[in-house]
């Protein structure tokens, strides 16, 4: 597995998004844990979770607890695995998503996440989404406080603009290590945020990285699944899945990019992890740069 870095920490260039293991239509626990184990077997050392990755209102932290159990039951070494979790969103149980990013909530949420994950300090804690009812500086300031007291080792922000990245960088300094925005073959609106992250030395973790190729579980589908695009044609030429081509293309966009594709089956993450070893030619990358599924 090719590797990249988050604030000097070496991680696999492809991560695992574990949200599909805990929300609606989730697999049973046996398959869910087998999916995490398949990721680890494939060399994945970045696992992306959140306290809001659950289905019913009374099971906050379902995914964090599942990830903790999967790691505890794995027969190999997991000391090099970086767990990135998030706080600031909620799920009332009716299928909707809420946003609560007050400093008080974020501090309580981070402490609860650490307990569920069974760690003294969270390796990477990300503010899940800006709260329009809370000044951005106050939410980010809570991350600063969490860093200062040692509840978290590094901070990230998600679903943000370039101005929010710059302000967070001013507040957090080297404590800010990642940006997690939607970015995929079909959704490229965060190109400015990707470029700024690269300039600032921040890891850029695309969520729903297979948009246009596969459906996303978060905030609804990221668009209809396409067929017959350059991603599919090049996949056929290489004898691999279109998903692998999409992930390899994302890796080519910047050395800061570390995609975190979701998976609910062992075969899915095993396939995705292989994208790290896939080499695309300059001509192929040019075709993909100009290919918009749809």
mmCIF file of C-alpha atoms in Angstrom:
data_model
loop_
_atom_site.group_PDB
_atom_site.id
_atom_site.type_symbol
_atom_site.label_atom_id
_atom_site.label_comp_id
_atom_site.label_asym_id
_atom_site.label_seq_id
_atom_site.Cartn_x
_atom_site.Cartn_y
_atom_site.Cartn_z
ATOM 1 C CA UNK A 1 0.000 0.000 0.000
ATOM 2 C CA UNK A 2 1.300 3.436 -0.951
ATOM 3 C CA UNK A 3 1.463 5.821 1.995
ATOM 4 C CA UNK A 4 0.854 9.498 2.607
ATOM 5 C CA UNK A 5 1.097 11.660 5.699
ATOM 6 C CA UNK A 6 -1.209 13.527 8.020
ATOM 7 C CA UNK A 7 0.798 15.957 10.146
ATOM 8 C CA UNK A 8 3.848 13.742 9.902
ATOM 9 C CA UNK A 9 1.912 10.557 10.677
ATOM 10 C CA UNK A 10 2.224 7.946 7.952
ATOM 11 C CA UNK A 11 -1.091 6.463 6.814
ATOM 12 C CA UNK A 12 -2.283 4.438 3.866
ATOM 13 C CA UNK A 13 -3.089 6.506 0.795
ATOM 14 C CA UNK A 14 -6.593 4.973 0.771
ATOM 15 C CA UNK A 15 -8.637 5.061 3.973
ATOM 16 C CA UNK A 16 -11.838 3.321 4.987
ATOM 17 C CA UNK A 17 -15.076 5.221 5.517
ATOM 18 C CA UNK A 18 -17.097 3.173 8.001
ATOM 19 C CA UNK A 19 -20.380 5.097 7.934
ATOM 20 C CA UNK A 20 -22.215 2.467 5.794
ATOM 21 C CA UNK A 21 -21.596 -0.067 8.565
ATOM 22 C CA UNK A 22 -23.866 1.776 11.013
ATOM 23 C CA UNK A 23 -26.584 3.739 9.206
ATOM 24 C CA UNK A 24 -29.729 2.632 7.374
ATOM 25 C CA UNK A 25 -29.428 -0.669 5.473
ATOM 26 C CA UNK A 26 -26.320 -1.517 7.456
ATOM 27 C CA UNK A 27 -24.922 -5.036 7.361
ATOM 28 C CA UNK A 28 -24.997 -7.337 10.365
ATOM 29 C CA UNK A 29 -22.113 -7.002 12.790
ATOM 30 C CA UNK A 30 -20.301 -10.084 11.515
ATOM 31 C CA UNK A 31 -20.041 -8.639 8.014
ATOM 32 C CA UNK A 32 -19.319 -5.163 9.338
ATOM 33 C CA UNK A 33 -16.342 -6.361 11.371
ATOM 34 C CA UNK A 34 -15.179 -8.517 8.464
ATOM 35 C CA UNK A 35 -15.180 -5.349 6.323
ATOM 36 C CA UNK A 36 -12.921 -3.513 8.771
ATOM 37 C CA UNK A 37 -10.647 -6.547 8.997
ATOM 38 C CA UNK A 38 -10.462 -6.748 5.191
ATOM 39 C CA UNK A 39 -9.351 -3.128 5.127
ATOM 40 C CA UNK A 40 -6.621 -3.831 7.658
ATOM 41 C CA UNK A 41 -5.546 -6.921 5.716
ATOM 42 C CA UNK A 42 -5.235 -4.728 2.607
ATOM 43 C CA UNK A 43 -2.925 -2.316 4.414
ATOM 44 C CA UNK A 44 -5.439 0.414 5.243
ATOM 45 C CA UNK A 45 -4.309 2.365 8.305
ATOM 46 C CA UNK A 46 -6.762 5.292 8.259
ATOM 47 C CA UNK A 47 -10.302 4.656 9.480
ATOM 48 C CA UNK A 48 -12.882 7.437 9.232
ATOM 49 C CA UNK A 49 -15.826 7.425 11.642
ATOM 50 C CA UNK A 50 -18.080 9.875 13.529
ATOM 51 C CA UNK A 51 -20.325 9.906 16.568
ATOM 52 C CA UNK A 52 -23.309 10.624 14.276
ATOM 53 C CA UNK A 53 -22.819 7.521 12.153
ATOM 54 C CA UNK A 54 -25.815 5.639 13.497
ATOM 55 C CA UNK A 55 -29.382 4.850 12.526
ATOM 56 C CA UNK A 56 -31.670 5.198 15.522
ATOM 57 C CA UNK A 57 -31.790 8.179 17.859
ATOM 58 C CA UNK A 58 -30.721 6.206 20.925
ATOM 59 C CA UNK A 59 -27.496 4.768 19.477
ATOM 60 C CA UNK A 60 -25.143 7.746 19.242
ATOM 61 C CA UNK A 61 -21.615 6.475 18.725
ATOM 62 C CA UNK A 62 -22.715 3.165 17.186
ATOM 63 C CA UNK A 63 -19.991 3.330 14.542
ATOM 64 C CA UNK A 64 -17.225 4.338 16.944
ATOM 65 C CA UNK A 65 -18.057 1.392 19.185
ATOM 66 C CA UNK A 66 -18.146 -0.917 16.171
ATOM 67 C CA UNK A 67 -14.729 0.279 14.980
ATOM 68 C CA UNK A 68 -13.314 -0.210 18.479
ATOM 69 C CA UNK A 69 -14.662 -3.764 18.622
ATOM 70 C CA UNK A 70 -13.326 -4.565 15.165
ATOM 71 C CA UNK A 71 -9.840 -3.379 16.066
ATOM 72 C CA UNK A 72 -9.899 -5.284 19.362
ATOM 73 C CA UNK A 73 -10.839 -8.509 17.565
ATOM 74 C CA UNK A 74 -8.262 -8.182 14.801
ATOM 75 C CA UNK A 75 -5.483 -10.706 15.062
ATOM 76 C CA UNK A 76 -2.740 -8.450 13.715
ATOM 77 C CA UNK A 77 -0.968 -5.293 14.823
ATOM 78 C CA UNK A 78 -3.205 -2.214 14.872
ATOM 79 C CA UNK A 79 -0.783 0.168 16.581
ATOM 80 C CA UNK A 80 -0.245 2.067 13.332
ATOM 81 C CA UNK A 81 -3.946 2.651 12.643
ATOM 82 C CA UNK A 82 -5.128 6.263 12.821
ATOM 83 C CA UNK A 83 -8.778 6.608 13.763
ATOM 84 C CA UNK A 84 -10.296 9.883 12.591
ATOM 85 C CA UNK A 85 -13.646 10.682 14.158
ATOM 86 C CA UNK A 86 -15.908 13.695 13.960
ATOM 87 C CA UNK A 87 -18.311 15.664 16.110
ATOM 88 C CA UNK A 88 -20.876 18.375 15.504
ATOM 89 C CA UNK A 89 -23.645 16.531 13.690
ATOM 90 C CA UNK A 90 -26.557 14.504 15.003
ATOM 91 C CA UNK A 91 -29.237 12.098 13.825
ATOM 92 C CA UNK A 92 -32.627 12.343 15.511
ATOM 93 C CA UNK A 93 -33.709 8.980 14.101
ATOM 94 C CA UNK A 94 -35.989 10.163 11.301
ATOM 95 C CA UNK A 95 -33.330 9.956 8.614
ATOM 96 C CA UNK A 96 -32.316 13.613 8.902
ATOM 97 C CA UNK A 97 -29.011 15.160 9.970
ATOM 98 C CA UNK A 98 -28.640 18.057 12.394
ATOM 99 C CA UNK A 99 -25.735 20.389 13.166
ATOM 100 C CA UNK A 100 -24.654 21.423 16.669
ATOM 101 C CA UNK A 101 -21.181 22.925 16.958
ATOM 102 C CA UNK A 102 -21.272 24.926 20.180
ATOM 103 C CA UNK A 103 -18.027 24.705 22.155
ATOM 104 C CA UNK A 104 -19.834 22.970 25.003
ATOM 105 C CA UNK A 105 -21.267 20.301 22.723
ATOM 106 C CA UNK A 106 -17.997 19.660 20.899
ATOM 107 C CA UNK A 107 -16.055 19.238 24.124
ATOM 108 C CA UNK A 108 -18.593 16.785 25.536
ATOM 109 C CA UNK A 109 -18.780 14.954 22.226
ATOM 110 C CA UNK A 110 -15.012 14.572 21.944
ATOM 111 C CA UNK A 111 -14.728 13.217 25.474
ATOM 112 C CA UNK A 112 -17.513 10.710 24.761
ATOM 113 C CA UNK A 113 -15.889 9.670 21.482
ATOM 114 C CA UNK A 114 -12.586 9.013 23.239
ATOM 115 C CA UNK A 115 -14.356 6.785 25.757
ATOM 116 C CA UNK A 116 -16.138 4.826 23.043
ATOM 117 C CA UNK A 117 -12.938 4.363 21.060
ATOM 118 C CA UNK A 118 -11.091 3.322 24.206
ATOM 119 C CA UNK A 119 -8.269 5.835 23.777
ATOM 120 C CA UNK A 120 -6.649 8.383 26.047
ATOM 121 C CA UNK A 121 -6.518 10.878 23.187
ATOM 122 C CA UNK A 122 -8.230 10.861 19.787
ATOM 123 C CA UNK A 123 -5.690 10.679 16.968
ATOM 124 C CA UNK A 124 -7.638 13.014 14.667
ATOM 125 C CA UNK A 125 -10.816 14.836 15.665
ATOM 126 C CA UNK A 126 -12.703 16.730 12.992
ATOM 127 C CA UNK A 127 -15.445 19.323 13.255
ATOM 128 C CA UNK A 128 -18.097 17.677 11.122
ATOM 129 C CA UNK A 129 -19.814 20.765 9.724
ATOM 130 C CA UNK A 130 -19.958 24.500 10.466
ATOM 131 C CA UNK A 131 -22.966 25.464 12.552
ATOM 132 C CA UNK A 132 -24.698 28.554 11.120
ATOM 133 C CA UNK A 133 -25.941 29.397 14.618
ATOM 134 C CA UNK A 134 -22.441 29.489 16.129
ATOM 135 C CA UNK A 135 -19.587 31.835 15.169
ATOM 136 C CA UNK A 136 -16.960 29.804 13.316
ATOM 137 C CA UNK A 137 -14.173 31.060 15.559
ATOM 138 C CA UNK A 138 -16.005 29.727 18.626
ATOM 139 C CA UNK A 139 -16.406 26.241 17.180
ATOM 140 C CA UNK A 140 -12.781 26.136 16.074
ATOM 141 C CA UNK A 141 -11.751 27.528 19.440
ATOM 142 C CA UNK A 142 -13.259 24.422 21.041
ATOM 143 C CA UNK A 143 -10.860 22.320 18.971
ATOM 144 C CA UNK A 144 -8.018 24.481 20.269
ATOM 145 C CA UNK A 145 -9.142 23.810 23.832
ATOM 146 C CA UNK A 146 -9.388 20.068 23.164
ATOM 147 C CA UNK A 147 -5.835 20.106 21.806
ATOM 148 C CA UNK A 148 -4.590 22.061 24.807
ATOM 149 C CA UNK A 149 -6.024 19.644 27.359
ATOM 150 C CA UNK A 150 -4.930 16.567 25.406
ATOM 151 C CA UNK A 151 -8.350 15.117 24.570
ATOM 152 C CA UNK A 152 -7.312 15.111 20.905
ATOM 153 C CA UNK A 153 -3.890 14.951 19.267
ATOM 154 C CA UNK A 154 -4.777 16.689 15.997
ATOM 155 C CA UNK A 155 -7.727 18.612 14.599
ATOM 156 C CA UNK A 156 -9.513 18.704 11.277
ATOM 157 C CA UNK A 157 -12.468 20.511 9.737
ATOM 158 C CA UNK A 158 -15.083 19.273 7.296
ATOM 159 C CA UNK A 159 -17.525 20.773 4.798
ATOM 160 C CA UNK A 160 -15.733 24.109 4.819
ATOM 161 C CA UNK A 161 -14.861 27.028 2.546
ATOM 162 C CA UNK A 162 -11.438 28.494 1.848
ATOM 163 C CA UNK A 163 -12.105 31.401 4.201
ATOM 164 C CA UNK A 164 -13.064 28.994 6.978
ATOM 165 C CA UNK A 165 -9.889 26.989 6.357
ATOM 166 C CA UNK A 166 -7.767 30.132 6.602
ATOM 167 C CA UNK A 167 -9.453 31.259 9.819
ATOM 168 C CA UNK A 168 -9.149 27.807 11.378
ATOM 169 C CA UNK A 169 -5.481 27.708 10.400
ATOM 170 C CA UNK A 170 -4.911 31.033 12.134
ATOM 171 C CA UNK A 171 -6.578 29.766 15.315
ATOM 172 C CA UNK A 172 -5.146 26.251 15.405
ATOM 173 C CA UNK A 173 -1.755 26.652 13.745
ATOM 174 C CA UNK A 174 -0.011 23.303 13.438
ATOM 175 C CA UNK A 175 -2.878 21.693 15.321
ATOM 176 C CA UNK A 176 -4.973 21.846 12.148
ATOM 177 C CA UNK A 177 -3.955 18.901 9.981
ATOM 178 C CA UNK A 178 -6.861 17.986 7.698
ATOM 179 C CA UNK A 179 -9.800 19.152 5.612
ATOM 180 C CA UNK A 180 -12.606 16.762 4.705
ATOM 181 C CA UNK A 181 -14.904 17.989 1.933
ATOM 182 C CA UNK A 182 -16.960 16.275 -0.716
ATOM 183 C CA UNK A 183 -14.871 15.741 -3.840
ATOM 184 C CA UNK A 184 -15.308 13.133 -6.553
ATOM 185 C CA UNK A 185 -15.502 12.618 -10.312
ATOM 186 C CA UNK A 186 -19.006 14.094 -10.263
ATOM 187 C CA UNK A 187 -18.574 16.767 -7.563
ATOM 188 C CA UNK A 188 -15.532 19.005 -7.936
ATOM 189 C CA UNK A 189 -16.750 22.178 -6.249
ATOM 190 C CA UNK A 190 -14.040 21.907 -3.594
ATOM 191 C CA UNK A 191 -11.132 22.377 -5.987
ATOM 192 C CA UNK A 192 -10.211 25.702 -4.292
ATOM 193 C CA UNK A 193 -10.279 24.029 -0.868
ATOM 194 C CA UNK A 194 -8.114 21.199 -2.198
ATOM 195 C CA UNK A 195 -5.560 23.617 -3.583
ATOM 196 C CA UNK A 196 -5.473 25.659 -0.364
ATOM 197 C CA UNK A 197 -5.071 22.509 1.722
ATOM 198 C CA UNK A 198 -2.140 21.498 -0.457
ATOM 199 C CA UNK A 199 -0.536 24.932 -0.031
ATOM 200 C CA UNK A 200 -0.966 24.828 3.751
ATOM 201 C CA UNK A 201 0.306 21.267 4.103
ATOM 202 C CA UNK A 202 -3.051 19.906 5.229
ATOM 203 C CA UNK A 203 -4.306 16.460 4.302
ATOM 204 C CA UNK A 204 -7.397 16.598 2.096
ATOM 205 C CA UNK A 205 -9.779 13.697 2.764
ATOM 206 C CA UNK A 206 -12.497 13.544 0.082
ATOM 207 C CA UNK A 207 -15.771 12.177 1.369
ATOM 208 C CA UNK A 208 -18.048 10.432 -1.086
ATOM 209 C CA UNK A 209 -14.979 10.060 -3.340
ATOM 210 C CA UNK A 210 -16.821 7.739 -5.724
ATOM 211 C CA UNK A 211 -19.631 10.172 -6.536
ATOM 212 C CA UNK A 212 -20.771 9.586 -10.107
ATOM 213 C CA UNK A 213 -19.299 6.096 -10.001
ATOM 214 C CA UNK A 214 -21.049 4.728 -6.900
ATOM 215 C CA UNK A 215 -23.778 6.174 -4.708
ATOM 216 C CA UNK A 216 -23.047 7.900 -1.418
ATOM 217 C CA UNK A 217 -24.907 7.194 1.815
ATOM 218 C CA UNK A 218 -24.349 10.642 3.304
ATOM 219 C CA UNK A 219 -26.721 13.529 2.566
ATOM 220 C CA UNK A 220 -28.397 11.536 -0.192
ATOM 221 C CA UNK A 221 -26.901 10.167 -3.394
ATOM 222 C CA UNK A 222 -24.225 12.359 -4.939
ATOM 223 C CA UNK A 223 -25.910 11.949 -8.313
ATOM 224 C CA UNK A 224 -27.007 9.131 -10.538
ATOM 225 C CA UNK A 225 -24.462 6.390 -11.103
ATOM 226 C CA UNK A 226 -23.035 6.775 -14.588
ATOM 227 C CA UNK A 227 -21.881 4.263 -17.163
ATOM 228 C CA UNK A 228 -19.808 4.615 -20.277
ATOM 229 C CA UNK A 229 -17.625 7.500 -19.075
ATOM 230 C CA UNK A 230 -13.866 7.801 -19.448
ATOM 231 C CA UNK A 231 -13.600 6.278 -15.972
ATOM 232 C CA UNK A 232 -15.384 3.161 -17.212
ATOM 233 C CA UNK A 233 -13.516 2.968 -20.526
ATOM 234 C CA UNK A 234 -10.112 3.280 -18.860
ATOM 235 C CA UNK A 235 -11.148 0.765 -16.196
ATOM 236 C CA UNK A 236 -11.943 -1.763 -18.923
ATOM 237 C CA UNK A 237 -8.560 -1.165 -20.553
ATOM 238 C CA UNK A 238 -6.787 -1.812 -17.232
ATOM 239 C CA UNK A 239 -9.034 -4.711 -16.281
ATOM 240 C CA UNK A 240 -10.039 -3.072 -13.001
ATOM 241 C CA UNK A 241 -13.178 -1.505 -11.537
ATOM 242 C CA UNK A 242 -14.250 2.085 -12.337
ATOM 243 C CA UNK A 243 -14.026 2.701 -8.597
ATOM 244 C CA UNK A 244 -10.300 1.967 -8.684
ATOM 245 C CA UNK A 245 -9.847 4.403 -11.569
ATOM 246 C CA UNK A 246 -11.766 7.099 -9.679
ATOM 247 C CA UNK A 247 -9.607 6.657 -6.575
ATOM 248 C CA UNK A 248 -6.370 6.587 -8.577
ATOM 249 C CA UNK A 249 -7.455 9.792 -10.307
ATOM 250 C CA UNK A 250 -8.153 11.423 -6.947
ATOM 251 C CA UNK A 251 -4.690 10.454 -5.697
ATOM 252 C CA UNK A 252 -3.207 12.141 -8.753
ATOM 253 C CA UNK A 253 -4.899 15.448 -7.963
ATOM 254 C CA UNK A 254 -2.529 16.302 -5.121
ATOM 255 C CA UNK A 255 -0.134 14.585 -2.706
ATOM 256 C CA UNK A 256 -2.445 15.923 0.017
ATOM 257 C CA UNK A 257 -5.363 13.756 -1.101
ATOM 258 C CA UNK A 258 -6.268 10.670 0.945
ATOM 259 C CA UNK A 259 -9.666 9.332 -0.177
ATOM 260 C CA UNK A 260 -11.866 7.546 2.367
ATOM 261 C CA UNK A 261 -14.303 5.425 0.341
ATOM 262 C CA UNK A 262 -17.124 3.855 2.269
ATOM 263 C CA UNK A 263 -17.670 0.122 2.256
ATOM 264 C CA UNK A 264 -20.201 -2.309 3.651
ATOM 265 C CA UNK A 265 -18.621 -5.489 2.254
ATOM 266 C CA UNK A 266 -15.068 -6.847 2.527
ATOM 267 C CA UNK A 267 -14.800 -7.106 -1.271
ATOM 268 C CA UNK A 268 -15.515 -3.390 -1.716
ATOM 269 C CA UNK A 269 -12.675 -2.104 0.447
ATOM 270 C CA UNK A 270 -10.302 -4.775 -0.847
ATOM 271 C CA UNK A 271 -10.962 -3.496 -4.364
ATOM 272 C CA UNK A 272 -10.664 0.164 -3.352
ATOM 273 C CA UNK A 273 -7.343 -0.399 -1.588
ATOM 274 C CA UNK A 274 -5.827 -1.714 -4.806
ATOM 275 C CA UNK A 275 -6.208 1.738 -6.372
ATOM 276 C CA UNK A 276 -3.107 2.792 -4.436
ATOM 277 C CA UNK A 277 -0.986 0.606 -6.704
ATOM 278 C CA UNK A 278 -2.625 1.693 -9.959
ATOM 279 C CA UNK A 279 -0.616 3.902 -12.309
ATOM 280 C CA UNK A 280 -2.457 6.056 -14.827
ATOM 281 C CA UNK A 281 -0.691 7.639 -17.786
ATOM 282 C CA UNK A 282 -0.635 11.416 -18.312
ATOM 283 C CA UNK A 283 -2.984 10.962 -21.247
ATOM 284 C CA UNK A 284 -5.429 8.977 -19.159
ATOM 285 C CA UNK A 285 -5.345 11.554 -16.390
ATOM 286 C CA UNK A 286 -6.068 14.308 -18.897
ATOM 287 C CA UNK A 287 -9.101 12.395 -20.137
ATOM 288 C CA UNK A 288 -10.344 11.931 -16.586
ATOM 289 C CA UNK A 289 -9.726 15.574 -15.708
ATOM 290 C CA UNK A 290 -12.220 16.509 -18.402
ATOM 291 C CA UNK A 291 -14.681 13.661 -17.833
ATOM 292 C CA UNK A 292 -17.768 14.550 -15.851
ATOM 293 C CA UNK A 293 -20.037 11.566 -15.232
ATOM 294 C CA UNK A 294 -23.660 12.278 -15.899
#
